[in-house]
XYZ file of C-alpha atoms in Angstrom:
342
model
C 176.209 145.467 -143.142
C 179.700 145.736 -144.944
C 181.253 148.791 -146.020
C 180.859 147.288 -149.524
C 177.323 147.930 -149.019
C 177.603 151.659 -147.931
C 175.070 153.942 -150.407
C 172.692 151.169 -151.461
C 169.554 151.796 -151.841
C 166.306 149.794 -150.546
C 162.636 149.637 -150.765
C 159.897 146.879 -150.395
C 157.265 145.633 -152.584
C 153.304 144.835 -151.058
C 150.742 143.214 -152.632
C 148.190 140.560 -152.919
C 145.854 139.359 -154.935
C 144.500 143.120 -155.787
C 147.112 144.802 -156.531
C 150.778 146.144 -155.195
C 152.773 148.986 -154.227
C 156.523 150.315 -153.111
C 157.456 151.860 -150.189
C 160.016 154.937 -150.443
C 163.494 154.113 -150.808
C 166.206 154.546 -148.273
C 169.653 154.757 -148.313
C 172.099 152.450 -146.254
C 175.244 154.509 -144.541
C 178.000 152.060 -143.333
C 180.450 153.518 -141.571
C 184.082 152.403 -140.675
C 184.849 150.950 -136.670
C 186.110 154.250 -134.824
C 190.001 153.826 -134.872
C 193.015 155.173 -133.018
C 195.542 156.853 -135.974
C 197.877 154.920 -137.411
C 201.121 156.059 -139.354
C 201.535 154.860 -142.856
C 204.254 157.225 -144.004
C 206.704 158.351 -141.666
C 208.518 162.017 -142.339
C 212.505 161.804 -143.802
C 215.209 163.780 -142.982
C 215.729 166.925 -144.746
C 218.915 168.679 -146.253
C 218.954 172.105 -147.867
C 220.650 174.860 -148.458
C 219.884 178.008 -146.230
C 217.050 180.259 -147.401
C 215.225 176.715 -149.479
C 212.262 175.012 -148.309
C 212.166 172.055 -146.361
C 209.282 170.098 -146.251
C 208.104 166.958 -143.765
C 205.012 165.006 -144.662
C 203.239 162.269 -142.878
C 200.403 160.458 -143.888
C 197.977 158.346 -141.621
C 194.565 156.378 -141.196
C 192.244 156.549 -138.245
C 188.479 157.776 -137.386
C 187.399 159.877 -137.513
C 189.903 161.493 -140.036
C 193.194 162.424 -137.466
C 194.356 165.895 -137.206
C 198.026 166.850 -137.398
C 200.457 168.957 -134.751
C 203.668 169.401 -136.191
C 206.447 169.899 -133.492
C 209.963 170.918 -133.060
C 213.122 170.200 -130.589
C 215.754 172.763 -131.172
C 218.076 171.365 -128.128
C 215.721 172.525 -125.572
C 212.469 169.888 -125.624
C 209.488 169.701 -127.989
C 207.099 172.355 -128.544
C 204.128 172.943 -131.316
C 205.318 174.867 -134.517
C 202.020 177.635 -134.771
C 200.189 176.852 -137.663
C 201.447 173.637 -138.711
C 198.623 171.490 -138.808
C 198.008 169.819 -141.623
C 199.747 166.123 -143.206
C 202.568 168.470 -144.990
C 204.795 171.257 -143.121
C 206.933 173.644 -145.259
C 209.215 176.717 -144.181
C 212.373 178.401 -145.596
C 215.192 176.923 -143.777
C 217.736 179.073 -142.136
C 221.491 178.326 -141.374
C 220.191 179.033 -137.447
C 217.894 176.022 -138.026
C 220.615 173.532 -138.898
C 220.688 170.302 -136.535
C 216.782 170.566 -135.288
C 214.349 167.600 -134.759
C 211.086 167.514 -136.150
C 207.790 165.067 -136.026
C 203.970 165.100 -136.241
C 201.954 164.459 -133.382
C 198.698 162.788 -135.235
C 195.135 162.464 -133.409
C 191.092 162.144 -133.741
C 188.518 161.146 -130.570
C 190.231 157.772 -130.350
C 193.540 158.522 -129.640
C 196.567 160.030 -130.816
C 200.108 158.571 -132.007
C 203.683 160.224 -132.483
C 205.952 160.062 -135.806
C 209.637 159.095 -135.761
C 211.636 162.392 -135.367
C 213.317 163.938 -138.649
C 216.640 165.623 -138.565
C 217.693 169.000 -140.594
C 220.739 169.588 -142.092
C 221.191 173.695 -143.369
C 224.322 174.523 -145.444
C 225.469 177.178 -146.971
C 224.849 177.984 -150.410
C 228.122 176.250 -152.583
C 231.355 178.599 -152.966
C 234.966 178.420 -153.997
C 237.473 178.681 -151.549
C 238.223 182.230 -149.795
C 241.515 182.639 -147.715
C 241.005 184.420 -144.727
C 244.745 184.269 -143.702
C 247.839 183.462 -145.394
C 250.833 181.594 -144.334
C 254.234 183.713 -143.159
C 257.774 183.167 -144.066
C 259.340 181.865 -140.918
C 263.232 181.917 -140.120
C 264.430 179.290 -137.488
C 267.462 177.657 -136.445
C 268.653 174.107 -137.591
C 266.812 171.104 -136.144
C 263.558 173.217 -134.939
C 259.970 172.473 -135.296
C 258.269 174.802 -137.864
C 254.999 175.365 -138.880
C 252.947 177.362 -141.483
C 249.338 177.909 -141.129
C 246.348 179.053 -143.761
C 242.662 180.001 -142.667
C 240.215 179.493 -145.396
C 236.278 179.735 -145.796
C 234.106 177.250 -148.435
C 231.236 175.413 -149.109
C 231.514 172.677 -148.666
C 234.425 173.123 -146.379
C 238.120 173.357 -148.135
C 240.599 170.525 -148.423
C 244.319 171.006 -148.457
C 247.416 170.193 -150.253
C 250.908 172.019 -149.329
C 253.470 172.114 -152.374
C 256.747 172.830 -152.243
C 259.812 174.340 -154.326
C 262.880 173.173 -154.077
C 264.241 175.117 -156.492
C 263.152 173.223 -159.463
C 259.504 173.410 -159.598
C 256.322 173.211 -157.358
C 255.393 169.834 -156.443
C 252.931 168.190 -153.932
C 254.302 167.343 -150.331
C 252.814 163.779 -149.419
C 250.395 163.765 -146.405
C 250.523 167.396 -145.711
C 246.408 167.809 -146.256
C 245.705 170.152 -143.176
C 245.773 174.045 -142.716
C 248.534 173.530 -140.745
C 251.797 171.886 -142.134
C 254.854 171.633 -139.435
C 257.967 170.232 -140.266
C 261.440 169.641 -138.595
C 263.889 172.179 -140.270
C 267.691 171.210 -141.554
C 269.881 173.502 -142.885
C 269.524 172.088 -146.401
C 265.697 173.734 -146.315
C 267.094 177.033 -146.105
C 265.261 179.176 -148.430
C 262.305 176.573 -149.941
C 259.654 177.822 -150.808
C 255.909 176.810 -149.590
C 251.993 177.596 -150.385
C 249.096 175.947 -150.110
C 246.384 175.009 -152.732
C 243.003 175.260 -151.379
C 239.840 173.480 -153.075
C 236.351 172.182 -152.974
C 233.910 171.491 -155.538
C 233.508 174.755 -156.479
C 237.033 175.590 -157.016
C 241.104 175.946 -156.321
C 242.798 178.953 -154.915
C 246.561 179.039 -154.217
C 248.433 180.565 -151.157
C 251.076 183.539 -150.765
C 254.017 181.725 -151.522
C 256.507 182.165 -148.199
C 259.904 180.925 -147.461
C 261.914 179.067 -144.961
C 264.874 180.338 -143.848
C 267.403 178.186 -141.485
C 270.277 179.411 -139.523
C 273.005 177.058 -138.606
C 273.417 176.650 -134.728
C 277.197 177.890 -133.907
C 278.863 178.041 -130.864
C 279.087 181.990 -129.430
C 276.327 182.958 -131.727
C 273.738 185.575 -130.951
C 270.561 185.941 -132.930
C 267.840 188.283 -131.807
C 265.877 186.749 -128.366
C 268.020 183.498 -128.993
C 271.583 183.107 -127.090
C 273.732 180.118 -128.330
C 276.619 180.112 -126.356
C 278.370 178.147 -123.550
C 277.446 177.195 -120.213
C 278.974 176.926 -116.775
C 278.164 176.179 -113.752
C 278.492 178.361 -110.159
C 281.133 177.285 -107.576
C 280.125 175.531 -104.661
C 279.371 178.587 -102.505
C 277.171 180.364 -104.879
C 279.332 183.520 -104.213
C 280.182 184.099 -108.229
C 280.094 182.342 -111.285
C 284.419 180.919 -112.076
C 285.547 178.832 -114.802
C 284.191 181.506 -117.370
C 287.424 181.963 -119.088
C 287.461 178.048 -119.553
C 284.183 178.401 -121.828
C 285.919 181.974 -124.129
C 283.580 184.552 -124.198
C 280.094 185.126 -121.880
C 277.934 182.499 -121.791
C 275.283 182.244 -119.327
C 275.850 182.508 -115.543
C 274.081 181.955 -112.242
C 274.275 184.313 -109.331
C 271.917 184.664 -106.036
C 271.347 188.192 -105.636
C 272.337 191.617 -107.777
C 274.800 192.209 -105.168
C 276.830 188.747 -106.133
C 276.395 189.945 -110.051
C 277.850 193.743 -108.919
C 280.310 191.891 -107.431
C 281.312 189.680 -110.229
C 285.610 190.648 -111.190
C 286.091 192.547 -113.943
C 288.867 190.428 -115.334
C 285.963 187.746 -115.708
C 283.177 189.965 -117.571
C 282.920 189.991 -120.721
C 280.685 192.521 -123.285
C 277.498 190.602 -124.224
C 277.638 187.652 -121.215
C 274.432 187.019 -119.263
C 273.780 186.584 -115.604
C 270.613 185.078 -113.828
C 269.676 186.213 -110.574
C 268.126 183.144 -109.202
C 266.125 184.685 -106.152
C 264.028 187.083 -108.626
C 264.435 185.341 -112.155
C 265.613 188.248 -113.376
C 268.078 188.313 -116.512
C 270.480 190.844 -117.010
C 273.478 191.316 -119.767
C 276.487 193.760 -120.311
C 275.711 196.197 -122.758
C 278.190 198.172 -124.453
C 280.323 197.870 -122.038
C 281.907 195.783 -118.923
C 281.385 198.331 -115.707
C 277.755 197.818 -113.419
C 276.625 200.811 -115.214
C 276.584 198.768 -118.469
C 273.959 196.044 -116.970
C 270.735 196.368 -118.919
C 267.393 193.814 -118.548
C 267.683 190.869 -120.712
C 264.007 190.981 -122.708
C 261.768 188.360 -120.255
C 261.606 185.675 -123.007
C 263.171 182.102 -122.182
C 266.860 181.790 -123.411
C 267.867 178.859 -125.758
C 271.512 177.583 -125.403
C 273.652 174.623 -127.019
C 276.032 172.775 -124.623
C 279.467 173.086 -126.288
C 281.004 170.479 -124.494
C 280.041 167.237 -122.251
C 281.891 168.583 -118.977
C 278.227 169.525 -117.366
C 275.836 167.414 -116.471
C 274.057 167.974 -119.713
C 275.279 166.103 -123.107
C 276.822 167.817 -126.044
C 274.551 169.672 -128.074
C 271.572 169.121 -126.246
C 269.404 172.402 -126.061
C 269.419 174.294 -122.630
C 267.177 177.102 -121.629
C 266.646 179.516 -118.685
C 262.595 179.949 -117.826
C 261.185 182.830 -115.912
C 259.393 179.835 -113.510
C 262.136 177.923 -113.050
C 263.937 178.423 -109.914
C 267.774 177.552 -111.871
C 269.224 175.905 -115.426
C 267.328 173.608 -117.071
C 268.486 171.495 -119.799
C 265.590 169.460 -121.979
C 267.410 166.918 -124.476
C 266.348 165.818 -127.464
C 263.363 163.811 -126.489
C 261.875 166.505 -124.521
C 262.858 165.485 -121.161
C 263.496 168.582 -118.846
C 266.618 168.061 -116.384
C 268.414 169.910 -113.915
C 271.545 171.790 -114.421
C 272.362 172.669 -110.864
């Protein structure tokens, strides 16, 4: 028998010379061989937007007719899904469901088989472009790294472009396509102005527009937390900074102990100069005034400096800088290498 011949019908015919009859008819059943499943149709990967359905289907042969276990891996191993058991599984996706794995386990009496795993991608439903934080004016001296920043939400997720104004109209600033746009400031960017356009597909918003200010480094200047002013060295014995009328007003000194900056001559202070004390890392200035009374804390931020001449150990103009945990003077130059001063 052949399944082609599954349903017929048969009967027989006896006679003889007398006379004949028929028997009852019968029906044939052929049945298929029993067979493990097999997958014809392996379930795709699936991207929606949170709160659509997703749906995986699988389809397969085998008999008897194979029963379906749909299963999911959400980082932590595979486990049954309850109540997904038929060729088709369907659910409303959420954003927490972004990133799991999903496949049918497919069996009858024979055997059972596995399907390929199926990814899920969840996304948020489309939006324009929100800004969570704007960019702030900054104001920095001449030849210093700057940087403006912008925080922005969208779906899909925002793209960049910083403009600029010279003075003469906005206009794009090549290759600045992040949230954050740094630059190297010169005096001839004092007081541009900056924003950022932020898009997707669903639309463009525009930044606060801020401004750059840039001060010009001068010798003997003081700007807030920011000294500029010359350096000297201590003598030998460590006793008391000298030299300091060689360098005109203040500038930044060295001294062991408070009892070596008490002891510092009055014909050598000067209103505004700063002293070190290296055994603490303690800063201290004259404030209104030139007497010990008039020492007040220096605010515990590192000091910046410009070398006014080449007589130290340092190169003109190279940046110098006290830090709280550094035991004395540092100098960094202009490629960032830190050096000693003393």
């Amino acid at each position: 028998a052949s399944l082609s011949q599954d349903g017929n019908q048969y009967r027989v015919r006896v006679y003889n010379t007398e006379g004949s009859l028929y028997s009852d008819a019968v029906n044939l059943s052929v049945n298929a061989a029993l067979s493990v499943p097999q997958i014809t149709n392996q379930p795709a990967a699936q991207t929606v937007f949170e709160n659509n359905t997703a749906t995986y289907s699988v389809a397969a042969t085998g008999n008897p007719a194979p029963a379906y276990q749909w299963e999911v891996n959400t980082g932590s191993g595979w486990a049954n899904i309850s109540g997904a058991t038929s060729s088709t599984y369907s659910f409303t996706a959420a954003l927490a469901d972004d990133g799991n794995l999903y496949r049918a386990n497919v069996s009858n009496s024979e055997g059972s088989v596995t399907s390929d795993e199926a990814d899920l991608t969840v996304t948020s439903e489309p939006f324009a472009p929100q800004i969570t934080t704007q960019p702030a004016s900054q104001s920095v001296f001449e030849n210093t790294a700057v940087s403006f920043t912008v925080a922005a939400t969208g779906g899909p997720a925002p793209s960049y472009q910083w403009v600029l104004n010279t003075g003469s109209g906005w206009a794009d600033i090549s290759g600045a396509t992040e949230s954050t746009y740094t630059l190297t400031a010169t005096l001839v960017e004092n007081g541009y102005q900056y924003r950022v356009k932020v898009y997707n597909s669903e639309g463009t918003v525009a930044s606060n527009t801020v401004t750059l200010s840039v001060q010009e480094v001068v010798e003997g200047n003081r700007t807030g937390t920011a000294i500029i002013a010359p350096i000297v060295r201590n003598d030998p014995q460590d006793t008391y900074p000298t030299h300091y009328s060689d360098f005109g007003w203040g500038g930044l000194h060295q001294v062991p102990t408070l009892a070596h900056r008490d002891a510092i001559p009055n014909d050598l202070r000067v209103n505004g100069m700063v002293v070190v004390i290296s055994g603490t890392h303690e800063s201290y200035y004259l404030k209104d005034g030139t007497t010990n009374n008039n020492w007040a804390v220096y605010p515990p931020k590192d000091l910046v400096f410009i070398m006014p001449t080449s007589t130290d150990s340092a190169a003109p103009n190279n940046f110098l800088y006290y830090s709280t945990d550094q035991s004395a003077l540092v100098y960094k130059d202009h490629s960032g290498t830190t050096h000693s001063l003393y």
